[in-house]
Amino acid sequence: MNGIERVTSLLPSRKDYRWIRRTWRGDLLAGVTVGIVALPLALAFGVSSGAGAASGLVTAIVAGLVAAVFGGSNIQVSGPTGAMVVVLGPIVVSHGVGVVALVSVLAGIVVLVAGMLRLGRVVSYIPWPVIEGFTLGIAIIIFLQQVPAAVGAKAGPSTNSFLAALESLRGIDWSTAWWSIGAVAVVAIIMTFGRFVHQQFPGSLVAIVVVAVIATVADLPLARIGALPSSLPSPLVPSIDWASAGSLIGPALTIAALAAIESLLSARVGSTLADTGPYDADRELVGQGLASMASGFFGGMPATGAIARTAVNVRSGGRTRVAAIVHALALLAVVYFASTVVSQVPLAALSGVLMVTSTRMISGATIRSVVGSGRSDAAVFIVTALITVSFDLIVAVGIGIAFAAFFALRTLSRSGGVHREELPGAAQPGDEHIALFRLDGALFFGAAERMLDRVGRISNVYVVIIRMSQLQLLDSTGARVITEMVHALERRGITVLVKGIQPRHLRLAERVGVIDSLRHTNHLFDELDAAVEHARSHVGRSLAAEEAALEAAEREAA
C-alpha cells in the first residue's frame, strides 16, 4: 500500500454505502429506534458528567453524525457513554465545566493522530479478563454516581464515587427523598418488565415519559433537567487559558486513551453481531477523533463508540452507517421540536435509567465465566475492577494488563522444560557418563534459570548432549543462559554437544554466543544419532585415557 492509498483508506468512500439499496428500510427503522434509546442516555450522561443535559444531547448529535460518516465501522453508534462520564466527572469538579469543550478537542486530536499512525490494532492486545473487569468497574461507578440524584441530595465533595455517594446520604431530606426514590423505582420496574413485552420495547423512554407526566400532573417536588437549547449551537473554537492549559494535558490523554479503547472494543463487538463487513480499526480512531473534536467545537463532550447502542442498532436491522446517521438526525429533531417538553424530565428518572443500564453492562454469566476460567484470570478480573472503582480507569487497564502479562509469562515459563532422556538404541559401556537433555516449550527469561539449575547439578558425566529441536520459543536471555551453561560445564571438563538448533533460532544463538561457547564447531549436530556416536567415542577415549593414567600411577607406585 503506497502513501496515497494509506491516506485514502482512512477517508469515507462510495463503498461505505454500496448496500444501501438493499438495506435502507432496515437502516431507517434502526436509526429511529436507536435515537429513541439514545435520547434518555444522552441526557443522563450529560447531567451525570457535570457538563449538563444539553452537552450530552449535542454530543450524541454531532459526534454521532461525524463518527458515522468518518468511522471505520458500518454499524457503530457513537455518543456520550458511561465510561467517559466516569473520567469526565472529576475533571469538571477540578477544572470547571468550561474546560469540557477544550478537553474534548485536545483528546480528539490525540485519537486522530493515533489513527493516522496506524495504532488501531493495539486494543487487540488487551486480555478478556481486563476488559470485563474494566466494564464491571465502570458499571459500579455509574451506579454510585446516580445515588445522590436518586435520593434527591447533592453529591459529596469527594472525587471518588463511592465516598461521594456515602457523603450525599448524610444530607438527605427525607420529606422529599421518597419522591425521588419512587421515581427511580418506577423507572426500574418499567425498564425491567418492559423487556418481557417485546425485545425492542423502548423501556427507558417509556419510563421517563411516565415519570415526567406523573411529576408534572401531581406537581411533585422533583428536580428537573431545566432549559435545553431549541437549536444546535453555532460552532466555536474553545477558548484556551494558557496559564492552566498544561494541567489539562494529563486529563486529555486519559480521555483519548479511554475513547480509543472503548470505541475499538465496541466496534469489535459490533462486528461479531452481524455480517456487516469487518471494521477498520485505524479509520475508526480517525472517525472518533474527528467526532470528539467536532463535539468540542459545538460545546459538547468527548464521545466514544457505545456498545449498548451499537447492539440495539444491529438487533433493529441496521446494516450500514446510514442507521447511525439517522439516529443523529432523529436526536436533532428533538432539539428543534421537543426541547421544551424534554426540559421537564425529572433528574431522578434519568438516574433510574443509568442505574438500570449499569446493572446490564455485565451479566452474571459473564462474571461466572471469567472467574471460573482459572485463578489467574479471576485475579486479573477482580484487581482490574477494584482499581477502576478505587483509583482510575486507565491505571486500572494498565495494571490489569500487567497482571495478565505476569500470569501469562508464568504459564508460558511452566510450559518450557528440560528433561533427561535415555540414549537411543541398545545400551553400551560408558553410556552412564553421557547425559542427554531435551529442551522443549519456551526458554525465555522466565524459565531459563530453572534449566541452568537442572543441568548444572549433574555429576559423573563426561559428555552432555543438548537437544534443541523441540524448543518452540527462545529469547536472548534463554540463549545467554545456554551459553553460560556450556561455559560452566566445559570448565568442569564436561564436553557439550548441541543438536538440532532450529533455523529460526540459529541467528540468535550465533549472536549471543551459543555456537562460540562450544569447544569445537564439530560439536554442533543436526542428527541425534551422530551426536550420540560422537559422545560415545569421546567417552571411550576418556575412559581409556583414565585407565592408562591409572596403570602408569600404579607402576610408579610399585
XYZ file of C-alpha atoms in Angstrom:
558
model
C 0.000 0.000 0.000
C 1.543 3.314 -1.101
C 1.252 6.631 0.703
C -1.825 7.846 -1.187
C -3.655 4.565 -0.642
C -2.802 4.672 3.068
C -4.404 8.105 3.355
C -7.477 7.365 1.241
C -8.128 4.167 3.204
C -8.804 6.365 6.246
C -11.387 8.514 4.436
C -15.071 7.942 3.537
C -15.781 6.426 0.141
C -18.691 5.267 -2.012
C -18.044 1.696 -0.849
C -19.424 2.668 2.572
C -22.904 2.826 1.034
C -22.740 0.099 -1.614
C -25.508 -1.943 0.059
C -27.837 0.987 0.755
C -30.396 -0.013 -1.916
C -30.950 -3.287 -0.097
C -30.761 -2.084 3.483
C -32.223 1.426 3.593
C -35.560 0.399 5.100
C -33.910 -1.511 7.923
C -31.391 1.289 8.408
C -34.128 3.921 8.756
C -36.057 1.858 11.296
C -32.915 1.018 13.238
C -31.794 4.646 13.246
C -35.082 5.874 14.715
C -35.052 3.049 17.277
C -31.525 3.832 18.390
C -32.402 7.525 18.570
C -35.240 6.709 20.975
C -32.884 4.634 23.109
C -30.087 7.201 22.931
C -32.166 10.234 23.960
C -32.516 9.437 27.670
C -28.969 8.118 27.837
C -27.523 11.241 26.231
C -29.412 13.466 28.655
C -28.481 11.299 31.642
C -24.809 11.031 30.774
C -24.606 14.784 30.211
C -26.147 15.515 33.607
C -24.067 12.852 35.374
C -20.794 14.174 33.950
C -21.499 17.670 35.228
C -21.456 19.133 31.717
C -25.252 19.322 31.566
C -28.044 17.623 29.633
C -27.604 19.951 26.657
C -23.958 18.935 26.339
C -24.889 15.261 26.296
C -27.536 15.832 23.637
C -25.217 17.907 21.436
C -22.546 15.222 21.745
C -24.918 12.479 20.648
C -25.936 14.523 17.593
C -22.647 15.986 16.403
C -20.258 13.232 17.413
C -22.745 10.561 16.398
C -23.033 12.026 12.902
C -19.295 12.631 12.362
C -18.274 9.207 13.685
C -20.892 7.518 11.497
C -19.522 9.177 8.354
C -15.778 9.008 9.063
C -15.513 5.949 11.357
C -14.301 2.502 10.386
C -17.379 0.501 11.394
C -20.550 0.114 9.363
C -22.831 -0.267 12.375
C -21.091 1.591 15.222
C -23.221 4.176 17.077
C -21.258 6.819 18.970
C -22.022 9.423 21.588
C -21.604 10.079 25.317
C -21.012 6.902 27.311
C -20.834 5.832 30.923
C -17.097 5.234 30.847
C -16.481 8.759 29.568
C -18.732 10.176 32.275
C -16.648 8.397 34.897
C -13.481 10.100 33.644
C -15.042 13.467 32.836
C -16.802 13.950 36.165
C -13.651 14.524 38.264
C -12.239 16.800 35.555
C -15.333 19.007 35.738
C -15.065 19.084 39.540
C -11.371 20.045 39.436
C -11.295 22.448 36.477
C -14.880 23.551 35.960
C -17.389 22.824 33.217
C -15.752 25.415 30.941
C -12.857 23.091 30.102
C -15.027 20.275 28.755
C -15.099 21.554 25.167
C -11.342 22.222 25.136
C -10.504 18.814 26.611
C -12.787 17.213 24.043
C -10.915 18.873 21.181
C -7.493 18.026 22.637
C -8.455 14.386 23.219
C -9.908 14.197 19.721
C -6.631 15.387 18.216
C -4.726 12.676 20.107
C -7.121 9.947 18.936
C -6.990 11.286 15.360
C -3.181 11.167 15.354
C -3.263 7.629 16.787
C -5.434 6.549 13.880
C -3.172 8.211 11.339
C -0.193 6.415 12.911
C -1.994 3.076 12.458
C -2.234 2.252 16.172
C -5.719 0.784 15.924
C -4.724 -2.844 16.466
C -3.214 -2.140 19.887
C -6.560 -2.813 21.568
C -6.410 -6.443 20.416
C -3.663 -6.991 22.984
C -5.972 -6.218 25.912
C -6.897 -9.541 27.585
C -10.528 -10.540 28.039
C -10.437 -10.545 31.900
C -9.096 -6.969 31.826
C -11.917 -5.837 29.529
C -14.593 -7.449 31.700
C -13.051 -6.161 34.941
C -12.845 -2.697 33.437
C -16.505 -2.923 32.382
C -17.619 -4.110 35.818
C -15.742 -1.276 37.492
C -17.358 1.276 35.192
C -20.803 -0.177 35.882
C -20.268 0.130 39.641
C -19.064 3.726 39.317
C -22.020 4.720 37.139
C -24.433 3.227 39.667
C -22.723 5.004 42.582
C -22.718 8.314 40.716
C -26.520 8.184 40.490
C -27.090 7.718 44.227
C -27.249 11.470 45.077
C -29.862 12.281 42.393
C -31.750 9.086 43.206
C -32.311 10.285 46.778
C -32.694 13.963 45.905
C -29.455 15.043 47.585
C -26.321 16.838 46.479
C -23.249 14.795 45.609
C -20.498 14.741 48.215
C -17.298 16.737 47.693
C -15.112 13.656 47.179
C -13.973 12.793 43.653
C -14.242 9.093 44.488
C -17.703 7.909 43.501
C -18.087 5.566 46.477
C -17.135 8.227 49.021
C -19.238 10.863 47.244
C -22.260 8.549 47.383
C -21.768 7.995 51.125
C -21.308 11.720 51.738
C -24.505 12.530 49.855
C -26.522 10.239 52.130
C -25.731 12.471 55.101
C -27.655 15.392 53.612
C -30.875 13.592 52.703
C -34.136 15.452 53.236
C -36.475 12.525 53.798
C -39.540 14.697 53.302
C -38.741 14.862 49.570
C -36.288 11.979 49.149
C -39.057 9.379 48.931
C -40.404 11.037 45.779
C -37.005 10.690 44.084
C -36.638 7.103 45.242
C -40.152 6.366 43.989
C -39.338 7.835 40.580
C -36.240 5.630 40.345
C -38.310 2.594 41.341
C -40.935 3.289 38.654
C -38.217 3.625 36.002
C -36.542 0.398 37.129
C -39.833 -1.520 37.072
C -40.812 -0.326 33.595
C -37.356 -0.960 32.118
C -37.112 -4.397 33.736
C -40.536 -5.749 32.858
C -40.816 -3.907 29.544
C -38.361 -6.373 28.044
C -40.906 -9.139 28.592
C -43.430 -7.217 26.499
C -41.150 -7.050 23.458
C -37.410 -7.321 22.936
C -37.358 -3.891 21.238
C -39.587 -2.237 23.849
C -38.115 1.275 24.470
C -38.234 0.869 28.234
C -36.041 3.837 29.131
C -38.034 6.305 27.013
C -41.419 4.993 28.200
C -40.242 5.089 31.822
C -39.093 8.691 31.533
C -42.343 9.758 29.866
C -44.433 8.075 32.588
C -42.434 9.632 35.432
C -42.383 13.056 33.764
C -46.166 13.031 33.221
C -46.877 11.943 36.797
C -44.445 14.510 38.222
C -45.975 17.310 36.148
C -49.617 16.430 36.798
C -49.089 15.867 40.534
C -46.610 18.752 40.809
C -44.140 16.533 42.668
C -41.074 18.103 44.341
C -38.555 16.646 41.890
C -35.605 18.492 40.342
C -35.896 18.806 36.547
C -33.392 18.919 33.691
C -34.085 22.574 33.060
C -33.815 24.645 29.905
C -32.423 22.998 26.775
C -31.366 24.719 23.543
C -34.061 24.879 20.874
C -31.453 24.724 18.120
C -27.964 23.438 17.601
C -25.404 25.979 18.879
C -23.027 27.651 16.445
C -19.572 26.082 16.282
C -16.867 27.924 18.192
C -13.189 27.273 18.824
C -12.895 26.648 22.600
C -11.073 29.402 24.424
C -7.674 28.455 25.824
C -6.369 29.684 29.152
C -2.657 29.202 28.577
C -1.944 29.538 32.288
C -3.886 26.362 33.048
C -3.612 24.610 29.672
C -0.702 22.488 30.888
C -2.808 20.966 33.636
C -5.289 19.698 31.017
C -2.752 17.627 29.065
C -2.983 14.720 31.505
C -6.809 14.628 31.520
C -6.883 14.959 27.719
C -4.530 11.991 27.296
C -6.614 9.934 29.725
C -9.801 10.727 27.809
C -8.083 9.968 24.494
C -6.890 6.586 25.735
C -10.348 5.742 27.038
C -12.047 6.924 23.835
C -9.739 4.781 21.716
C -10.072 1.670 23.868
C -13.836 1.822 24.300
C -14.530 2.712 20.659
C -12.405 -0.116 19.294
C -13.857 -2.609 21.748
C -17.357 -1.544 20.761
C -16.535 -1.808 17.048
C -15.034 -5.250 17.578
C -18.102 -6.452 19.471
C -20.406 -4.938 16.853
C -18.613 -6.751 14.029
C -19.448 -10.083 15.675
C -23.182 -9.364 15.994
C -24.000 -9.394 12.287
C -22.395 -9.923 8.907
C -21.887 -6.254 8.088
C -18.268 -6.492 6.997
C -15.080 -6.035 9.003
C -14.253 -2.824 10.777
C -11.137 -0.769 10.091
C -9.553 -0.065 13.474
C -7.324 2.773 12.239
C -10.143 4.512 10.382
C -12.338 4.081 13.461
C -9.795 6.038 15.513
C -9.716 8.755 12.854
C -13.508 8.972 12.920
C -13.712 9.033 16.715
C -11.003 11.678 16.900
C -12.868 13.907 14.451
C -16.119 13.223 16.339
C -14.727 14.417 19.675
C -13.168 17.466 18.022
C -16.451 18.393 16.329
C -18.340 17.822 19.575
C -15.969 20.205 21.361
C -16.460 22.883 18.701
C -20.229 22.714 19.321
C -19.851 22.809 23.111
C -20.230 19.074 23.619
C -18.199 16.472 25.477
C -15.843 13.706 24.313
C -17.526 10.775 22.589
C -16.818 7.103 22.096
C -18.426 4.156 20.394
C -21.305 2.860 22.531
C -21.617 -0.914 22.822
C -25.244 -0.884 24.033
C -26.485 1.456 21.281
C -24.456 -0.400 18.650
C -26.074 -3.660 19.741
C -29.546 -2.088 19.559
C -28.725 -0.827 16.073
C -27.798 -4.307 14.838
C -30.754 -6.030 16.504
C -33.120 -3.438 14.990
C -31.953 -4.157 11.458
C -29.170 -1.610 10.952
C -26.635 -2.821 8.393
C -24.887 0.322 7.129
C -23.700 3.581 8.627
C -26.907 5.213 7.401
C -28.596 3.882 10.565
C -26.182 5.796 12.822
C -26.667 8.921 10.686
C -30.450 8.652 11.043
C -30.025 8.222 14.822
C -28.198 11.572 14.982
C -30.812 13.289 12.804
C -33.629 11.917 14.986
C -31.978 13.468 18.047
C -31.528 16.717 16.143
C -35.298 16.764 15.539
C -35.814 16.520 19.305
C -33.705 19.644 19.807
C -35.736 21.684 17.301
C -39.211 20.392 18.073
C -39.319 18.968 21.609
C -36.693 20.695 23.762
C -39.337 22.405 25.951
C -41.025 19.107 26.743
C -37.754 17.306 27.429
C -36.613 20.048 29.827
C -39.345 18.959 32.287
C -37.934 15.443 32.742
C -37.058 14.798 36.418
C -33.379 14.154 37.139
C -34.327 11.191 39.312
C -35.806 9.499 36.227
C -32.503 9.851 34.394
C -30.708 8.410 37.442
C -33.041 5.436 37.335
C -32.234 4.878 33.657
C -28.498 4.887 34.334
C -28.825 2.644 37.383
C -30.662 0.021 35.360
C -28.240 0.482 32.451
C -25.257 -0.060 34.745
C -26.670 -3.354 36.008
C -26.951 -4.560 32.415
C -23.398 -3.699 31.430
C -22.055 -7.053 32.555
C -24.043 -10.215 33.173
C -23.773 -12.758 35.941
C -22.993 -15.410 33.331
C -20.006 -13.386 32.141
C -18.692 -12.962 35.675
C -19.043 -16.697 36.323
C -17.242 -17.459 33.064
C -14.294 -15.207 33.888
C -13.980 -16.335 37.500
C -14.430 -19.972 36.535
C -11.823 -19.893 33.770
C -8.915 -20.031 36.226
C -7.436 -18.397 39.288
C -5.139 -16.124 37.299
C -7.989 -14.812 35.101
C -10.162 -14.344 38.187
C -7.374 -12.379 39.908
C -6.883 -10.132 36.864
C -10.647 -9.553 36.610
C -11.091 -8.669 40.297
C -7.980 -6.478 40.534
C -8.939 -4.511 37.405
C -12.471 -3.933 38.721
C -11.263 -2.855 42.173
C -8.672 -0.429 40.808
C -11.206 1.005 38.367
C -13.581 1.797 41.230
C -10.900 2.932 43.674
C -8.475 4.897 41.529
C -8.514 5.469 37.778
C -9.799 3.725 34.660
C -6.636 3.966 32.584
C -4.458 2.969 35.547
C -6.775 0.000 36.032
C -6.327 -1.117 32.428
C -2.547 -0.739 32.707
C -2.322 -2.699 35.948
C -4.775 -5.285 34.648
C -2.632 -5.827 31.553
C 0.484 -6.064 33.756
C -1.200 -8.711 35.934
C -2.368 -10.624 32.880
C 1.125 -10.454 31.372
C 2.640 -11.758 34.604
C 0.312 -14.751 34.730
C 0.735 -15.394 31.010
C 4.521 -15.380 31.334
C 4.331 -17.658 34.351
C 2.174 -20.108 32.417
C 4.481 -19.868 29.406
C 7.560 -20.452 31.522
C 5.955 -23.552 33.014
C 5.310 -24.869 29.520
C 9.046 -24.989 28.940
C 11.193 -27.680 30.463
C 14.415 -29.612 30.451
C 14.145 -33.404 30.504
C 16.902 -36.014 30.791
C 16.373 -38.836 28.307
C 17.794 -42.296 27.717
C 20.214 -42.627 24.839
C 18.661 -44.185 21.726
C 19.431 -47.749 20.757
C 20.972 -50.559 22.796
C 22.941 -49.549 25.881
C 26.729 -49.603 25.576
C 29.537 -49.446 28.140
C 30.180 -45.861 29.179
C 26.626 -44.620 28.461
C 26.245 -43.784 32.151
C 28.777 -40.998 31.578
C 26.629 -39.335 28.878
C 23.695 -37.053 29.796
C 21.103 -36.342 27.096
C 18.848 -33.331 27.845
C 15.843 -32.308 25.742
C 14.745 -28.655 25.833
C 11.130 -28.077 24.878
C 8.401 -25.475 25.091
C 9.596 -21.937 25.824
C 13.049 -20.998 27.044
C 12.994 -17.303 27.914
C 13.823 -15.118 30.894
C 11.028 -16.673 32.972
C 12.292 -20.257 32.614
C 15.997 -20.086 31.771
C 17.327 -20.108 35.330
C 15.404 -23.299 36.116
C 17.094 -25.059 33.214
C 20.533 -23.821 34.285
C 19.998 -25.197 37.778
C 18.713 -28.545 36.485
C 21.642 -29.216 34.140
C 24.259 -27.754 36.477
C 23.622 -30.379 39.172
C 24.759 -33.386 37.101
C 27.799 -35.407 38.231
C 29.999 -38.280 36.953
C 29.319 -37.160 33.375
C 31.872 -36.678 30.604
C 29.574 -35.504 27.808
C 26.305 -33.521 27.813
C 24.108 -33.550 24.708
C 21.573 -30.699 24.494
C 18.648 -31.335 22.147
C 17.124 -28.038 20.958
C 14.956 -29.265 18.084
C 11.821 -29.291 20.272
C 12.340 -25.766 21.568
C 9.458 -23.533 20.432
C 10.491 -20.176 21.887
C 13.977 -18.852 22.566
C 14.779 -15.289 23.592
C 18.116 -13.585 24.230
C 18.050 -14.404 27.944
C 17.427 -18.076 27.240
C 20.222 -18.142 24.653
C 22.552 -16.406 27.096
C 21.774 -18.959 29.802
C 22.624 -21.779 27.376
C 25.933 -20.025 26.646
C 26.734 -19.672 30.364
C 25.751 -23.291 30.964
C 28.096 -24.508 28.216
C 30.970 -22.444 29.626
C 30.293 -23.769 33.144
C 30.228 -27.400 32.006
C 33.336 -27.007 29.879
C 35.186 -25.514 32.864
C 34.344 -28.703 34.748
C 35.866 -30.738 31.937
C 32.499 -31.816 30.534
C 32.196 -31.723 26.754
C 28.970 -30.190 25.461
C 27.323 -31.210 22.184
C 24.369 -29.276 20.772
C 21.890 -30.980 18.484
C 19.105 -29.565 16.332
C 19.144 -25.765 16.611
C 16.174 -24.639 14.517
C 16.945 -22.204 11.667
C 14.783 -19.511 13.295
C 16.895 -19.742 16.471
C 20.290 -20.103 14.813
C 20.923 -16.405 14.201
C 20.130 -15.522 17.822
C 22.313 -18.404 19.057
C 25.210 -17.122 16.954
C 24.832 -13.525 18.121
C 24.566 -14.358 21.820
C 27.486 -16.817 21.712
C 25.961 -20.280 21.987
C 27.933 -21.559 18.984
C 31.209 -19.899 20.035
C 30.937 -21.375 23.527
C 31.311 -24.920 22.153
C 34.792 -26.414 22.324
C 34.748 -27.149 18.600
C 32.461 -26.344 15.668
C 32.129 -30.113 15.117
C 30.163 -30.226 18.369
C 27.078 -28.823 16.603
C 24.924 -31.600 15.107
C 21.795 -31.906 13.002
C 21.090 -35.589 13.814
C 20.832 -37.201 17.246
C 22.469 -40.485 16.198
C 25.569 -38.613 15.042
C 25.745 -36.696 18.305
C 25.385 -39.867 20.391
C 28.046 -41.650 18.323
C 30.433 -38.736 18.859
C 29.664 -38.700 22.588
C 30.324 -42.454 22.944
C 33.583 -42.087 21.051
C 34.637 -39.249 23.344
C 33.698 -41.215 26.474
C 35.602 -44.249 25.175
C 38.722 -42.146 24.680
C 38.319 -40.531 28.081
C 37.904 -43.883 29.856
C 40.876 -45.314 28.002
C 42.969 -42.310 28.990
C 41.898 -42.634 32.619
C 42.737 -46.367 32.618
C 46.156 -45.685 31.092
C 46.831 -42.958 33.641
C 45.815 -45.297 36.482
C 48.143 -48.047 35.236
C 51.005 -45.565 34.957
C 50.407 -44.372 38.513
C 50.393 -47.994 39.775
C 53.707 -48.705 38.023
C 55.275 -45.658 39.571
C 53.996 -46.664 42.994
C 55.454 -50.162 42.532
